[in-house]
Amino acid sequence: MRKLMIVVGGSLALAAPLADADVLGVGANVSYWDSDFSGEVVNKDSAVDIEKDLNLDSDSNANFTAFFEHPIPVLPNVRLNYTSISQSGRGEIGLEAFDDIPVGAEVKSDLDIDQLDVTLYYEVLDNWVNLDLGLTARRFDGELVLRDQTPLSTKVSETSVDAVVPMGYLAARFDLPLTGVSLGAEGNFISYSGDSLHDFNAYGQYEFAMLQLRAGYRQMAIDYEDDDDKLDVEMSGPFASVGVAF
């Protein structure tokens, strides 16, 4: 992780003199993400497939973003992003027991993932081609709770991971002049010591006055181990958002 922070920090230092913003800007948007899940959760030495074993339902997950941009040289712009994911399902433990819940047991499962990003970034380009480069501190926590539905059973399994990790941030947008239409993509990423996280989306946007309407596709993957618990999941699906920018 230290090497990544040095590389990204060095990139930000190089980007600072190239920052191209010359106006003050603020904005916010809220989006709904219809994501499907795949992957597995590990508790000690046992694993469960969240798609095949737990039958987690696809759900619409809330996301909120706000940003503040300024023309002050050297100082970075600020972007906040909060994502809340909550899914549940009913399934059956597969070929091996999971955390004392036996093979074949019917279970009710609840998976919750919350993450808060604080991103410091520079606008390297700011015209009909927009390019941002930055560093994100992501605070995330995930918890999977399984409840054995066998009559008279009181077995409950809890698996959780939480961390604060640095991630690189990159965003690009191409505006079609005089149309209000633009195409873009943005993402966060990190990989170190066997753990990795990435969060990318691509979108089309229409802007009218201060209103921004956006639709696209988002993919997020978490492969993170916290002591004996591990979350190795991928979420992907379409999203739509509405926002304002001043």
mmCIF file of C-alpha atoms in Angstrom, residues 112-242:
data_model
loop_
_atom_site.group_PDB
_atom_site.id
_atom_site.type_symbol
_atom_site.label_atom_id
_atom_site.label_comp_id
_atom_site.label_asym_id
_atom_site.label_seq_id
_atom_site.Cartn_x
_atom_site.Cartn_y
_atom_site.Cartn_z
ATOM 1 C CA ASP A 112 -24.954 -4.965 4.058
ATOM 2 C CA ILE A 113 -22.113 -2.916 2.599
ATOM 3 C CA ASP A 114 -21.588 0.766 3.344
ATOM 4 C CA GLN A 115 -18.791 2.909 2.007
ATOM 5 C CA LEU A 116 -17.808 6.557 2.246
ATOM 6 C CA ASP A 117 -15.250 8.102 -0.117
ATOM 7 C CA VAL A 118 -13.368 11.333 0.400
ATOM 8 C CA THR A 119 -11.521 12.244 -2.805
ATOM 9 C CA LEU A 120 -8.979 15.014 -3.351
ATOM 10 C CA TYR A 121 -8.406 15.647 -7.048
ATOM 11 C CA TYR A 122 -7.122 18.060 -9.660
ATOM 12 C CA GLU A 123 -8.730 19.034 -12.958
ATOM 13 C CA VAL A 124 -5.918 18.395 -15.403
ATOM 14 C CA LEU A 125 -8.160 19.334 -18.359
ATOM 15 C CA ASP A 126 -11.304 21.445 -18.171
ATOM 16 C CA ASN A 127 -12.872 22.198 -21.546
ATOM 17 C CA TRP A 128 -14.770 19.919 -23.942
ATOM 18 C CA VAL A 129 -12.355 17.219 -22.772
ATOM 19 C CA ASN A 130 -12.327 16.900 -18.975
ATOM 20 C CA LEU A 131 -9.748 14.891 -17.041
ATOM 21 C CA ASP A 132 -9.480 14.578 -13.252
ATOM 22 C CA LEU A 133 -6.734 12.832 -11.294
ATOM 23 C CA GLY A 134 -6.847 12.255 -7.549
ATOM 24 C CA LEU A 135 -6.562 10.138 -4.443
ATOM 25 C CA THR A 136 -9.493 8.622 -2.525
ATOM 26 C CA ALA A 137 -9.691 7.516 1.088
ATOM 27 C CA ARG A 138 -12.442 4.875 1.237
ATOM 28 C CA ARG A 139 -14.030 3.838 4.521
ATOM 29 C CA PHE A 140 -16.009 0.656 3.950
ATOM 30 C CA ASP A 141 -17.579 -2.035 6.058
ATOM 31 C CA GLY A 142 -19.423 -5.164 5.012
ATOM 32 C CA GLU A 143 -21.385 -7.654 7.069
ATOM 33 C CA LEU A 144 -23.060 -10.933 6.177
ATOM 34 C CA VAL A 145 -25.482 -12.425 8.708
ATOM 35 C CA LEU A 146 -26.855 -15.962 8.232
ATOM 36 C CA ARG A 147 -29.673 -17.356 10.362
ATOM 37 C CA ASP A 148 -30.330 -21.083 10.415
ATOM 38 C CA GLN A 149 -34.020 -21.649 9.642
ATOM 39 C CA THR A 150 -34.059 -25.256 10.900
ATOM 40 C CA PRO A 151 -36.842 -25.646 13.507
ATOM 41 C CA LEU A 152 -35.575 -25.013 17.060
ATOM 42 C CA SER A 153 -32.159 -23.925 15.780
ATOM 43 C CA THR A 154 -30.739 -20.651 17.110
ATOM 44 C CA LYS A 155 -27.501 -20.679 15.108
ATOM 45 C CA VAL A 156 -26.462 -17.319 13.693
ATOM 46 C CA SER A 157 -23.302 -16.645 11.706
ATOM 47 C CA GLU A 158 -21.799 -13.161 11.408
ATOM 48 C CA THR A 159 -18.966 -12.320 9.025
ATOM 49 C CA SER A 160 -17.665 -8.757 8.817
ATOM 50 C CA VAL A 161 -14.837 -6.758 7.277
ATOM 51 C CA ASP A 162 -14.026 -3.090 7.698
ATOM 52 C CA ALA A 163 -11.146 -0.898 6.659
ATOM 53 C CA VAL A 164 -9.978 2.491 5.471
ATOM 54 C CA VAL A 165 -7.974 2.175 2.241
ATOM 55 C CA PRO A 166 -6.356 4.657 -0.164
ATOM 56 C CA MET A 167 -7.395 4.362 -3.799
ATOM 57 C CA GLY A 168 -6.386 6.060 -7.010
ATOM 58 C CA TYR A 169 -9.086 8.181 -8.673
ATOM 59 C CA LEU A 170 -9.451 8.914 -12.383
ATOM 60 C CA ALA A 171 -12.344 10.548 -14.235
ATOM 61 C CA ALA A 172 -12.736 11.560 -17.873
ATOM 62 C CA ARG A 173 -15.619 13.199 -19.706
ATOM 63 C CA PHE A 174 -16.093 14.236 -23.341
ATOM 64 C CA ASP A 175 -18.638 16.970 -24.039
ATOM 65 C CA LEU A 176 -20.372 17.234 -27.403
ATOM 66 C CA PRO A 177 -20.360 21.008 -28.034
ATOM 67 C CA LEU A 178 -23.700 22.865 -28.100
ATOM 68 C CA THR A 179 -25.734 19.722 -27.320
ATOM 69 C CA GLY A 180 -25.643 19.323 -23.535
ATOM 70 C CA VAL A 181 -24.697 15.676 -24.151
ATOM 71 C CA SER A 182 -21.532 14.105 -22.799
ATOM 72 C CA LEU A 183 -19.946 10.675 -22.383
ATOM 73 C CA GLY A 184 -17.724 9.786 -19.479
ATOM 74 C CA ALA A 185 -16.181 7.251 -17.165
ATOM 75 C CA GLU A 186 -14.710 7.346 -13.671
ATOM 76 C CA GLY A 187 -13.183 4.898 -11.267
ATOM 77 C CA ASN A 188 -11.292 4.103 -8.093
ATOM 78 C CA PHE A 189 -8.759 1.297 -7.805
ATOM 79 C CA ILE A 190 -6.123 -0.286 -5.585
ATOM 80 C CA SER A 191 -4.302 -3.608 -5.334
ATOM 81 C CA TYR A 192 -1.815 -4.553 -2.609
ATOM 82 C CA SER A 193 -0.755 -7.516 -0.449
ATOM 83 C CA GLY A 194 -3.293 -9.885 -1.988
ATOM 84 C CA ASP A 195 -6.213 -7.478 -1.467
ATOM 85 C CA SER A 196 -7.815 -5.472 -4.254
ATOM 86 C CA LEU A 197 -10.731 -3.105 -4.771
ATOM 87 C CA HIS A 198 -12.049 -1.419 -7.871
ATOM 88 C CA ASP A 199 -15.120 0.646 -8.616
ATOM 89 C CA PHE A 200 -15.742 1.808 -12.194
ATOM 90 C CA ASN A 201 -18.654 3.292 -14.090
ATOM 91 C CA ALA A 202 -19.311 4.512 -17.623
ATOM 92 C CA TYR A 203 -22.199 6.815 -18.485
ATOM 93 C CA GLY A 204 -24.009 9.122 -20.833
ATOM 94 C CA GLN A 205 -25.197 12.481 -19.529
ATOM 95 C CA TYR A 206 -27.583 15.209 -20.605
ATOM 96 C CA GLU A 207 -27.267 18.636 -19.004
ATOM 97 C CA PHE A 208 -29.874 21.360 -19.187
ATOM 98 C CA ALA A 209 -29.303 24.607 -17.287
ATOM 99 C CA MET A 210 -28.210 23.387 -13.841
ATOM 100 C CA LEU A 211 -29.849 19.946 -14.110
ATOM 101 C CA GLN A 212 -27.816 16.836 -14.933
ATOM 102 C CA LEU A 213 -29.430 13.534 -15.969
ATOM 103 C CA ARG A 214 -27.108 10.548 -16.149
ATOM 104 C CA ALA A 215 -27.465 6.830 -16.953
ATOM 105 C CA GLY A 216 -24.812 4.150 -17.233
ATOM 106 C CA TYR A 217 -23.290 0.959 -15.945
ATOM 107 C CA ARG A 218 -21.313 0.444 -12.715
ATOM 108 C CA GLN A 219 -19.105 -2.417 -11.549
ATOM 109 C CA MET A 220 -17.572 -2.736 -8.103
ATOM 110 C CA ALA A 221 -15.374 -5.562 -6.812
ATOM 111 C CA ILE A 222 -14.083 -6.132 -3.283
ATOM 112 C CA ASP A 223 -11.462 -8.762 -2.477
ATOM 113 C CA TYR A 224 -10.480 -7.999 1.099
ATOM 114 C CA GLU A 225 -9.426 -10.118 4.074
ATOM 115 C CA ASP A 226 -9.901 -8.933 7.656
ATOM 116 C CA ASP A 227 -8.314 -11.438 10.080
ATOM 117 C CA ASP A 228 -10.251 -14.712 9.530
ATOM 118 C CA ASP A 229 -13.085 -13.083 7.567
ATOM 119 C CA LYS A 230 -12.903 -12.396 3.841
ATOM 120 C CA LEU A 231 -15.208 -10.651 1.395
ATOM 121 C CA ASP A 232 -14.652 -11.571 -2.262
ATOM 122 C CA VAL A 233 -17.655 -10.196 -4.142
ATOM 123 C CA GLU A 234 -18.519 -8.383 -7.345
ATOM 124 C CA MET A 235 -21.519 -6.130 -7.933
ATOM 125 C CA SER A 236 -22.538 -4.811 -11.329
ATOM 126 C CA GLY A 237 -25.544 -3.368 -13.086
ATOM 127 C CA PRO A 238 -27.158 -0.251 -14.582
ATOM 128 C CA PHE A 239 -27.665 2.995 -12.700
ATOM 129 C CA ALA A 240 -29.475 6.275 -13.214
ATOM 130 C CA SER A 241 -28.930 9.587 -11.438
ATOM 131 C CA VAL A 242 -30.218 13.125 -11.229
#
